[in-house]
Amino acid sequence: MRRALDAVRKVVVLGGDGYIGWPLALDQSAKGHEVLIIDNCCRRRTDEELSANPLRQLGSPTDRTNRWQSLTGKTIEWADIDVADDPVGLRAALLEFRPDVVFHLAEQRSAPYSMLTENHRLETISRNTRGTHNVLLAVRALAKCHLIHVGSLGVYGYSTKPWEMPDGYLTVHIDTGGTAGTVSAEIMHPFEPVSIYHLSKCLDAQLFEYYARTERMQITDIHQGVVWGSETPETRRHPGLATRIDVDDVYGTVVNRLLHQAARGEPLTVYGTGEQTRGFVGLVDVIHGLELSVRNPPPVGHRTRIRNQVAETLSINELAHSVAAVSGARITHIDNPRSEPVQNTLAVSHHASDALGFEPSRLTERISEEFTAMAEAVRDKHQEGVSNDRYAR
Ligand SMILES: NC(=O)c1ccc[n+]([C@@H]2O[C@H](COP(=O)([O-])OP(=O)(O)OC[C@H]3O[C@@H](n4cnc5c(N)ncnc54)[C@H](O)[C@@H]3O)[C@@H](O)[C@H]2O)c1
């Protein structure tokens, strides 16, 4: 029988050493749930590959979970398993732990990284697609479990479309050319990935469609915007509980990259015209939204429940101007190193999120706090002299 929503649940966070996964694991543990993190820490090794210098040095997985336990008395378990390379280990870990919910965040998540070389393309497709399929097989082996994947709003592409990006499904009217006349159908919104990373998320979505339909698995796919912010109520409890902040040009998302430049007194480098529009959402709201998804699983036999998770859409110019307004930084435009439409408008449905009671903060209202937090992090780090933007050089 299904556990009551407020009862203690067993939760697996795949990718629980990452930017979102770690505070998600802390949040679930703080709520009293039993948490197992599965992560092989490959993201930490990528910092070495890229000679990237994340803003905070992270404690080892053991240091972090020990710190949490000493502060709260709560245990977070940890398993070092490669989700893409070790399907047997993954399945055994899930069968032993018997989770009610699996959050799948264990993927290569940078679009620029996926485009660096042919090897990075191969690695991104291989790791993300094999990983997701292994996760589906492992979750399928459980009697009942809700799989929640964090995908990207970017699967819809960034060309301007004269309609709102729906929560996954589009109603189309098809002229059959026969006696049936015009019929209506709901299909998955066509994909238009702009990077290999986004392409891997489209392939994930097709895998979810297959397993939800043929195996009656309960699957939620969050189509998420660019995430900003680095603190949650749990990470604020101790510096040893901090999550990572990436500010380099490969893994740093545009908000953290611009805030970091402003905090260091550097010009804000806007790629191209700055007329590219993206969806944004704060870290605290991402974690709250994932809890809302846990509480609202799709019924068994239902198609993948797809939900856009975005607080607002902004052009990069709007974002840069709001950072400049609180920091006094100068804005400079540089050649766009990315292959993407020069300009786009973007309207995103938030009907599915509204229906769950998702009320996210807007970055534009919180930019001053975010700038202060970044300036403090930069001050603590004393990393003057390390450029975060190879394209600006
Ligand atoms: N950060 C954002 O702005 C953003 C926006 C939209 C969607 N997302 C999605 O959310 C998810 C989490 O993003 P994040 O920013 O926390 O990324 P992250 O890189 O900080 O975390 C991912 C974690 O997964 C682990 N991992 C990756 N591949 C693995 C594997 N094969 N086996 C075991 N562990 C593995 C990494 O070590 C890392 O700790 C990703 O799937 C990403 O695509 C993130």
Coordinates of N, CA and C in Angstrom, one line a residue, residues 14-229:
L14 N 20.2 10.4 -6.7 CA 21.3 10.1 -7.6 C 21.9 11.4 -8.0
G15 N 23.2 11.6 -7.8 CA 23.8 12.9 -8.1 C 23.7 13.8 -6.8
G16 N 23.7 13.2 -5.7 CA 23.5 13.9 -4.4 C 24.7 14.6 -3.9
D17 N 25.8 14.5 -4.7 CA 27.0 15.4 -4.3 C 27.0 16.7 -5.1
G18 N 26.0 16.9 -6.0 CA 26.1 18.0 -6.9 C 25.4 19.3 -6.3
Y19 N 25.4 20.3 -7.1 CA 24.9 21.6 -6.8 C 23.5 21.6 -6.3
I20 N 22.6 20.8 -7.0 CA 21.2 20.7 -6.5 C 21.0 19.5 -5.6
G21 N 21.7 18.4 -6.0 CA 21.5 17.1 -5.3 C 21.8 17.2 -3.8
W22 N 22.9 17.9 -3.4 CA 23.3 17.9 -2.0 C 22.2 18.7 -1.2
P23 N 21.9 19.9 -1.5 CA 20.8 20.6 -0.7 C 19.5 19.8 -0.7
L24 N 19.2 19.1 -1.9 CA 18.0 18.3 -1.9 C 18.0 17.2 -0.9
A25 N 19.2 16.5 -0.8 CA 19.4 15.4 0.2 C 19.2 16.0 1.6
L26 N 19.8 17.2 1.9 CA 19.7 17.8 3.2 C 18.2 18.1 3.5
D27 N 17.5 18.6 2.5 CA 16.1 19.0 2.7 C 15.3 17.8 3.1
Q28 N 15.5 16.7 2.3 CA 14.7 15.5 2.6 C 15.0 14.9 3.9
S29 N 16.3 14.9 4.3 CA 16.7 14.4 5.6 C 16.1 15.3 6.7
A30 N 16.2 16.6 6.5 CA 15.6 17.6 7.5 C 14.1 17.3 7.7
K31 N 13.5 16.9 6.7 CA 12.0 16.6 6.8 C 11.8 15.2 7.5
G32 N 12.8 14.5 7.8 CA 12.7 13.3 8.6 C 12.7 12.0 7.7
H33 N 13.0 12.2 6.4 CA 13.0 11.0 5.5 C 14.4 10.3 5.6
E34 N 14.3 9.0 5.2 CA 15.6 8.3 5.1 C 16.2 8.5 3.7
V35 N 17.5 8.9 3.7 CA 18.1 9.4 2.5 C 19.3 8.6 2.2
L36 N 19.4 8.1 0.9 CA 20.6 7.5 0.4 C 21.1 8.3 -0.8
I37 N 22.3 8.8 -0.8 CA 22.9 9.5 -1.9 C 23.7 8.5 -2.7
I38 N 23.5 8.5 -4.0 CA 24.4 7.7 -4.9 C 25.1 8.7 -5.8
D39 N 26.4 8.7 -5.8 CA 27.2 9.7 -6.6 C 28.6 9.1 -6.7
N40 N 29.2 9.2 -7.8 CA 30.6 8.7 -7.9 C 31.6 9.9 -7.9
C41 N 31.0 11.1 -7.6 CA 31.9 12.3 -7.5 C 32.7 12.6 -8.8
C42 N 32.1 12.2 -9.9 CA 32.8 12.5 -11.2 C 32.9 14.0 -11.5
R43 N 31.9 14.7 -10.9 CA 31.8 16.2 -11.1 C 33.0 16.9 -10.5
R44 N 33.5 16.3 -9.4 CA 34.6 16.9 -8.7 C 35.9 16.7 -9.6
R45 N 35.9 15.6 -10.2 CA 37.1 15.3 -11.1 C 37.1 16.2 -12.3
T46 N 35.9 16.6 -12.8 CA 35.8 17.4 -13.9 C 36.4 18.8 -13.6
D47 N 36.3 19.3 -12.4 CA 37.0 20.5 -12.0 C 38.5 20.4 -12.3
E48 N 39.1 19.3 -12.0 CA 40.5 19.1 -12.2 C 40.8 19.1 -13.8
E49 N 39.9 18.4 -14.5 CA 40.1 18.3 -16.0 C 40.1 19.8 -16.6
L50 N 39.2 20.6 -16.1 CA 39.0 21.9 -16.7 C 39.9 23.0 -16.0
S51 N 40.6 22.6 -15.0 CA 41.3 23.5 -14.1 C 40.4 24.6 -13.6
A52 N 39.2 24.2 -13.3 CA 38.2 25.1 -12.8 C 38.4 25.3 -11.3
N53 N 37.9 26.5 -10.9 CA 38.2 26.8 -9.5 C 36.9 27.2 -8.8
P54 N 36.1 26.2 -8.4 CA 34.8 26.5 -7.9 C 34.9 27.4 -6.6
L55 N 33.9 28.2 -6.4 CA 34.1 29.2 -5.4 C 34.2 28.7 -4.0
R56 N 33.7 27.5 -3.7 CA 33.9 26.9 -2.4 C 34.6 25.6 -2.5
Q57 N 35.5 25.3 -1.6 CA 36.1 24.0 -1.5 C 35.1 23.1 -0.7
L58 N 34.8 22.0 -1.2 CA 33.8 21.1 -0.6 C 34.5 20.1 0.3
G59 N 33.9 19.8 1.4 CA 34.5 18.7 2.2 C 34.2 17.4 1.5
S60 N 34.9 16.3 1.9 CA 34.7 15.0 1.3 C 33.2 14.6 1.6
P61 N 32.7 13.6 0.8 CA 31.3 13.1 1.1 C 31.2 12.7 2.6
T62 N 32.2 12.1 3.1 CA 32.1 11.6 4.5 C 32.1 12.8 5.5
D63 N 33.0 13.8 5.2 CA 33.0 15.0 6.0 C 31.6 15.7 6.0
R64 N 31.0 15.8 4.9 CA 29.7 16.5 4.8 C 28.6 15.7 5.5
T65 N 28.5 14.4 5.3 CA 27.4 13.7 6.0 C 27.7 13.6 7.5
N66 N 29.0 13.5 7.9 CA 29.3 13.5 9.3 C 28.9 14.8 9.9
R67 N 29.2 15.9 9.2 CA 28.8 17.2 9.8 C 27.3 17.3 10.0
W68 N 26.6 16.8 9.0 CA 25.1 16.9 9.1 C 24.6 16.1 10.3
Q69 N 25.2 14.9 10.4 CA 24.8 14.1 11.6 C 25.2 14.7 12.9
S70 N 26.3 15.3 13.0 CA 26.7 15.9 14.3 C 25.8 17.1 14.6
L71 N 25.3 17.8 13.6 CA 24.4 19.0 13.8 C 23.0 18.6 14.1
T72 N 22.5 17.5 13.5 CA 21.1 17.2 13.5 C 20.8 15.8 14.1
G73 N 21.8 14.9 14.2 CA 21.5 13.6 14.7 C 21.0 12.7 13.6
K74 N 20.9 13.2 12.3 CA 20.3 12.5 11.2 C 21.4 11.9 10.3
T75 N 21.1 10.7 9.8 CA 22.1 10.0 9.0 C 21.7 10.2 7.5
I76 N 22.7 10.5 6.7 CA 22.5 10.4 5.2 C 23.4 9.3 4.8
E77 N 22.9 8.2 4.2 CA 23.8 7.2 3.7 C 24.4 7.6 2.3
W78 N 25.5 7.0 2.0 CA 26.2 7.3 0.7 C 26.7 6.1 0.0
A79 N 26.5 6.0 -1.3 CA 27.1 4.9 -2.0 C 27.8 5.4 -3.3
D80 N 29.0 5.0 -3.4 CA 29.8 5.5 -4.6 C 29.6 4.5 -5.7
I81 N 28.6 4.9 -6.6 CA 28.3 4.0 -7.7 C 28.2 4.8 -9.0
D82 N 28.8 4.3 -10.0 CA 28.7 5.0 -11.3 C 27.4 4.6 -12.0
V83 N 26.4 5.5 -12.0 CA 25.1 5.1 -12.5 C 25.1 4.7 -14.0
A84 N 26.1 5.2 -14.7 CA 26.1 4.8 -16.2 C 26.9 3.5 -16.4
D85 N 27.9 3.3 -15.5 CA 28.8 2.1 -15.8 C 28.5 0.9 -15.0
D86 N 27.7 1.0 -13.9 CA 27.5 -0.1 -13.0 C 26.0 -0.4 -12.7
P87 N 25.4 -0.9 -13.8 CA 23.9 -1.2 -13.6 C 23.6 -2.2 -12.5
V88 N 24.6 -3.1 -12.4 CA 24.4 -4.2 -11.4 C 24.4 -3.6 -10.0
G89 N 25.5 -2.8 -9.7 CA 25.6 -2.2 -8.4 C 24.5 -1.2 -8.1
L90 N 24.0 -0.5 -9.1 CA 22.9 0.4 -8.9 C 21.6 -0.3 -8.5
R91 N 21.3 -1.4 -9.3 CA 20.1 -2.2 -9.0 C 20.2 -2.8 -7.6
A92 N 21.4 -3.4 -7.3 CA 21.5 -4.0 -5.9 C 21.3 -3.0 -4.8
A93 N 21.8 -1.7 -5.0 CA 21.7 -0.7 -4.0 C 20.2 -0.3 -3.8
L94 N 19.5 -0.2 -4.9 CA 18.1 0.2 -4.9 C 17.2 -1.0 -4.3
L95 N 17.6 -2.2 -4.7 CA 16.8 -3.3 -4.1 C 17.0 -3.5 -2.6
E96 N 18.2 -3.1 -2.2 CA 18.5 -3.2 -0.7 C 17.8 -2.1 0.0
F97 N 17.9 -0.9 -0.5 CA 17.3 0.3 0.2 C 15.8 0.4 0.1
R98 N 15.3 -0.1 -1.0 CA 13.8 -0.1 -1.3 C 13.2 1.3 -1.2
P99 N 13.6 2.3 -2.0 CA 13.1 3.6 -2.0 C 11.7 3.8 -2.4
D100 N 11.0 4.8 -1.9 CA 9.7 5.2 -2.4 C 9.8 6.1 -3.5
V101 N 10.9 6.9 -3.5 CA 11.2 7.9 -4.5 C 12.6 7.9 -4.9
V102 N 12.9 8.0 -6.2 CA 14.3 8.2 -6.7 C 14.3 9.5 -7.4
F103 N 15.2 10.4 -7.0 CA 15.5 11.6 -7.8 C 16.7 11.3 -8.6
H104 N 16.5 11.6 -9.9 CA 17.6 11.3 -10.8 C 18.3 12.6 -11.3
L105 N 19.4 13.0 -10.7 CA 20.1 14.2 -11.1 C 21.6 13.8 -11.5
A106 N 21.9 12.5 -11.7 CA 23.3 12.1 -11.9 C 23.6 12.1 -13.4
E107 N 23.8 13.3 -13.9 CA 24.1 13.4 -15.4 C 25.2 14.5 -15.6
Q108 N 25.8 14.4 -16.8 CA 26.7 15.5 -17.2 C 25.8 16.7 -17.5
R109 N 25.9 17.8 -16.8 CA 24.9 18.8 -17.0 C 25.2 20.1 -17.6
S110 N 26.4 20.2 -18.2 CA 26.8 21.4 -18.9 C 26.7 21.4 -20.4
A111 N 25.9 22.3 -21.0 CA 25.9 22.4 -22.4 C 27.2 22.7 -23.0
P112 N 27.9 23.8 -22.5 CA 29.3 24.0 -23.1 C 30.2 22.8 -23.0
Y113 N 30.2 22.1 -21.9 CA 31.1 21.0 -21.7 C 30.8 19.9 -22.8
S114 N 29.5 19.7 -23.1 CA 29.1 18.7 -24.1 C 29.6 19.1 -25.5
M115 N 30.0 20.3 -25.7 CA 30.4 20.8 -27.0 C 31.9 21.0 -27.1
L116 N 32.6 20.7 -26.1 CA 34.1 21.1 -26.1 C 34.8 20.3 -27.2
T117 N 34.7 19.0 -27.3 CA 35.4 18.2 -28.3 C 34.4 17.0 -28.6
E118 N 34.9 16.2 -29.6 CA 34.1 15.0 -30.0 C 34.0 14.1 -28.8
N119 N 35.1 14.0 -28.0 CA 35.0 13.1 -26.9 C 34.0 13.6 -25.8
H120 N 33.9 14.9 -25.7 CA 32.9 15.4 -24.7 C 31.5 15.1 -25.2
R121 N 31.3 15.2 -26.5 CA 30.0 14.8 -27.1 C 29.7 13.4 -26.7
L122 N 30.7 12.5 -27.0 CA 30.5 11.1 -26.8 C 30.2 10.8 -25.3
E123 N 31.0 11.5 -24.5 CA 30.8 11.2 -23.0 C 29.4 11.6 -22.5
T124 N 29.0 12.8 -23.0 CA 27.7 13.3 -22.5 C 26.5 12.4 -23.0
I125 N 26.5 12.0 -24.2 CA 25.5 11.1 -24.7 C 25.5 9.8 -24.0
S126 N 26.7 9.3 -23.9 CA 26.9 7.9 -23.4 C 26.6 7.9 -21.9
R127 N 27.1 8.9 -21.1 CA 26.9 8.8 -19.7 C 25.4 9.1 -19.4
N128 N 24.8 10.1 -20.0 CA 23.4 10.5 -19.7 C 22.4 9.4 -20.1
T129 N 22.6 8.9 -21.4 CA 21.6 8.0 -21.9 C 21.7 6.6 -21.2
R130 N 23.0 6.1 -21.1 CA 23.1 4.8 -20.4 C 22.7 5.0 -18.9
G131 N 23.1 6.1 -18.3 CA 22.7 6.3 -16.9 C 21.2 6.2 -16.7
T132 N 20.5 7.0 -17.6 CA 19.0 7.1 -17.4 C 18.4 5.7 -17.7
H133 N 18.9 5.0 -18.7 CA 18.3 3.6 -18.9 C 18.6 2.7 -17.8
N134 N 19.8 2.8 -17.2 CA 20.1 1.9 -16.0 C 19.2 2.3 -14.8
V135 N 19.0 3.6 -14.7 CA 18.1 4.0 -13.6 C 16.7 3.4 -13.8
L136 N 16.2 3.5 -15.0 CA 14.9 3.0 -15.3 C 14.8 1.5 -15.0
L137 N 15.8 0.7 -15.4 CA 15.8 -0.7 -15.2 C 15.9 -1.0 -13.7
A138 N 16.7 -0.2 -12.9 CA 16.8 -0.5 -11.5 C 15.5 -0.1 -10.8
V139 N 14.8 1.0 -11.2 CA 13.6 1.4 -10.6 C 12.5 0.4 -11.0
R140 N 12.5 -0.1 -12.2 CA 11.5 -1.1 -12.6 C 11.5 -2.4 -11.8
A141 N 12.7 -2.7 -11.2 CA 12.9 -3.9 -10.4 C 12.2 -3.8 -9.1
L142 N 11.8 -2.5 -8.7 CA 11.2 -2.3 -7.4 C 9.7 -2.4 -7.6
A143 N 9.0 -2.8 -6.5 CA 7.6 -3.0 -6.7 C 6.8 -1.7 -7.0
K144 N 7.2 -0.6 -6.3 CA 6.5 0.6 -6.5 C 7.5 1.8 -6.1
C145 N 7.7 2.6 -7.1 CA 8.6 3.7 -6.8 C 8.4 4.8 -7.8
H146 N 8.4 6.1 -7.3 CA 8.2 7.2 -8.2 C 9.6 7.8 -8.6
L147 N 9.8 7.8 -9.9 CA 11.1 8.3 -10.4 C 10.9 9.8 -10.9
I148 N 11.7 10.7 -10.3 CA 11.6 12.1 -10.6 C 13.0 12.5 -11.2
H149 N 12.9 13.0 -12.5 CA 14.1 13.3 -13.2 C 14.2 14.9 -13.4
V150 N 15.4 15.4 -13.2 CA 15.5 16.9 -13.5 C 16.0 17.0 -14.9
G151 N 15.2 17.5 -15.8 CA 15.5 17.7 -17.2 C 15.6 19.2 -17.4
S152 N 15.6 19.6 -18.6 CA 15.8 21.0 -19.0 C 14.8 21.6 -19.9
L153 N 14.5 22.9 -19.6 CA 13.5 23.6 -20.5 C 14.1 23.7 -21.9
G154 N 15.4 23.6 -22.0 CA 16.1 23.7 -23.3 C 15.8 22.7 -24.3
V155 N 15.1 21.6 -23.9 CA 14.7 20.6 -24.9 C 13.8 21.1 -26.0
Y156 N 13.1 22.2 -25.6 CA 12.2 22.8 -26.6 C 12.9 23.7 -27.6
G157 N 14.2 24.0 -27.3 CA 15.0 24.8 -28.2 C 14.8 26.3 -27.9
Y158 N 15.6 27.1 -28.5 CA 15.5 28.6 -28.2 C 15.2 29.4 -29.5
S159 N 14.5 28.8 -30.4 CA 14.0 29.7 -31.5 C 12.6 30.2 -31.1
T160 N 12.3 31.4 -31.5 CA 11.0 32.0 -31.1 C 9.9 31.3 -31.7
K161 N 8.9 30.9 -30.8 CA 7.7 30.2 -31.3 C 6.5 31.1 -30.9
P162 N 5.5 31.1 -31.7 CA 4.4 32.0 -31.4 C 3.4 31.3 -30.5
W163 N 3.9 30.5 -29.6 CA 3.0 29.8 -28.6 C 3.8 29.6 -27.4
E164 N 3.0 29.3 -26.3 CA 3.7 29.1 -25.0 C 4.2 27.7 -24.9
M165 N 5.5 27.5 -24.4 CA 6.0 26.2 -24.2 C 5.1 25.5 -23.2
P166 N 4.5 24.4 -23.6 CA 3.5 23.7 -22.7 C 4.3 22.9 -21.7
D167 N 3.5 22.3 -20.8 CA 4.1 21.4 -19.8 C 4.3 20.0 -20.5
G168 N 5.1 20.0 -21.5 CA 5.5 18.7 -22.1 C 4.7 18.3 -23.4
Y169 N 3.4 18.6 -23.3 CA 2.5 18.0 -24.3 C 1.8 19.1 -25.1
L170 N 1.6 18.9 -26.4 CA 1.1 19.9 -27.3 C -0.2 19.3 -27.9
T171 N -1.3 20.1 -28.0 CA -2.4 19.6 -28.7 C -2.3 20.0 -30.2
V172 N -2.4 18.9 -31.0 CA -2.3 19.2 -32.5 C -3.6 18.8 -33.2
H173 N -3.9 19.4 -34.3 CA -5.1 19.1 -35.0 C -4.6 18.5 -36.4
I174 N -5.0 17.3 -36.6 CA -4.5 16.6 -37.8 C -5.6 16.4 -38.8
D175 N -5.3 16.9 -40.0 CA -6.3 16.6 -41.1 C -6.0 15.2 -41.6
T176 N -6.9 14.3 -41.4 CA -6.7 12.9 -41.8 C -6.9 12.7 -43.3
G177 N -7.5 13.7 -43.9 CA -7.7 13.6 -45.4 C -8.8 12.6 -45.7
G178 N -9.4 12.1 -44.7 CA -10.5 11.0 -45.0 C -11.8 11.4 -44.3
T179 N -12.6 10.4 -44.1 CA -13.9 10.7 -43.5 C -13.8 11.1 -42.1
A180 N -12.7 10.8 -41.4 CA -12.6 11.2 -40.0 C -12.4 12.7 -39.9
G181 N -12.1 13.4 -41.0 CA -12.0 14.9 -40.9 C -10.7 15.2 -40.2
T182 N -10.9 16.3 -39.3 CA -9.7 16.7 -38.5 C -9.9 16.2 -37.1
V183 N -8.8 15.5 -36.7 CA -8.8 15.0 -35.3 C -7.8 15.7 -34.5
S184 N -8.0 15.7 -33.2 CA -7.1 16.3 -32.3 C -6.3 15.2 -31.5
A185 N -5.1 15.5 -31.2 CA -4.3 14.6 -30.4 C -3.3 15.4 -29.6
E186 N -2.9 14.8 -28.5 CA -1.8 15.4 -27.6 C -0.6 14.6 -27.9
I187 N 0.5 15.3 -28.3 CA 1.7 14.7 -28.5 C 2.8 15.4 -27.6
M188 N 3.9 14.7 -27.5 CA 5.0 15.4 -26.8 C 5.5 16.6 -27.7
H189 N 5.7 17.7 -27.1 CA 6.1 18.9 -27.9 C 7.4 18.5 -28.6
P190 N 7.5 18.8 -29.9 CA 8.7 18.5 -30.6 C 10.0 19.1 -29.9
F191 N 11.0 18.3 -30.0 CA 12.3 18.7 -29.4 C 13.1 19.5 -30.4
E192 N 13.9 20.4 -29.9 CA 14.8 21.2 -30.8 C 16.1 21.6 -30.0
P193 N 16.8 20.5 -29.6 CA 18.0 20.8 -28.8 C 19.0 21.6 -29.4
V194 N 19.7 22.5 -28.6 CA 20.7 23.4 -29.2 C 22.1 22.9 -28.8
S195 N 22.2 21.8 -28.0 CA 23.5 21.3 -27.7 C 23.4 19.8 -27.5
I196 N 24.5 19.1 -27.4 CA 24.5 17.7 -27.2 C 23.9 17.4 -25.8
Y197 N 24.2 18.2 -24.8 CA 23.6 18.1 -23.5 C 22.1 18.1 -23.6
H198 N 21.6 19.1 -24.3 CA 20.1 19.1 -24.4 C 19.6 17.9 -25.2
L199 N 20.3 17.5 -26.2 CA 19.9 16.3 -27.0 C 19.8 15.1 -26.0
S200 N 20.8 15.0 -25.1 CA 20.7 13.9 -24.1 C 19.4 13.9 -23.3
K201 N 19.0 15.1 -23.0 CA 17.7 15.2 -22.2 C 16.5 14.8 -23.0
C202 N 16.6 15.1 -24.3 CA 15.5 14.7 -25.2 C 15.5 13.1 -25.3
L203 N 16.6 12.5 -25.4 CA 16.7 11.1 -25.4 C 16.2 10.5 -24.1
D204 N 16.5 11.1 -23.0 CA 15.9 10.7 -21.7 C 14.4 10.7 -21.8
A205 N 13.9 11.8 -22.3 CA 12.4 12.0 -22.4 C 11.8 10.8 -23.1
Q206 N 12.4 10.4 -24.2 CA 11.9 9.3 -25.0 C 11.9 8.0 -24.2
L207 N 13.0 7.8 -23.5 CA 13.1 6.6 -22.6 C 12.0 6.6 -21.6
F208 N 11.7 7.8 -21.0 CA 10.6 7.9 -20.0 C 9.3 7.6 -20.6
E209 N 9.1 8.1 -21.8 CA 7.8 7.8 -22.5 C 7.6 6.3 -22.7
Y210 N 8.6 5.6 -23.1 CA 8.5 4.2 -23.3 C 8.2 3.5 -22.1
Y211 N 9.0 3.7 -21.0 CA 8.8 3.0 -19.8 C 7.5 3.3 -19.0
A212 N 7.0 4.6 -19.1 CA 5.7 4.9 -18.5 C 4.6 4.2 -19.2
R213 N 4.7 4.1 -20.5 CA 3.6 3.5 -21.4 C 3.6 2.0 -21.3
T214 N 4.8 1.4 -21.5 CA 4.9 0.0 -21.6 C 5.0 -0.8 -20.3
E215 N 5.6 -0.1 -19.3 CA 5.9 -0.8 -18.0 C 5.1 -0.1 -16.9
R216 N 4.2 0.8 -17.2 CA 3.4 1.5 -16.2 C 4.2 2.0 -15.0
M217 N 5.4 2.6 -15.3 CA 6.2 3.2 -14.3 C 5.7 4.6 -14.0
Q218 N 5.8 5.0 -12.7 CA 5.4 6.4 -12.4 C 6.7 7.3 -12.5
I219 N 6.6 8.2 -13.5 CA 7.7 9.0 -13.8 C 7.3 10.5 -13.9
T220 N 8.1 11.4 -13.3 CA 7.9 12.8 -13.5 C 9.2 13.4 -14.1
D221 N 9.1 14.2 -15.1 CA 10.2 14.8 -15.7 C 10.1 16.3 -15.6
I222 N 11.0 16.9 -14.8 CA 10.9 18.4 -14.6 C 11.7 19.1 -15.7
H223 N 11.0 20.0 -16.4 CA 11.7 20.8 -17.4 C 12.1 22.1 -16.8
Q224 N 13.3 22.1 -16.4 CA 13.8 23.2 -15.5 C 14.5 24.3 -16.2
G225 N 14.4 25.5 -15.7 CA 15.2 26.6 -16.2 C 16.5 26.7 -15.5
V226 N 17.3 27.7 -15.9 CA 18.6 27.9 -15.3 C 18.5 28.2 -13.8
V227 N 19.3 27.5 -13.0 CA 19.1 27.7 -11.6 C 20.1 28.7 -11.0
W228 N 19.6 29.6 -10.1 CA 20.5 30.6 -9.5 C 20.4 30.4 -7.9
G229 N 21.4 30.9 -7.2 CA 21.4 30.8 -5.8 C 22.3 29.7 -5.3

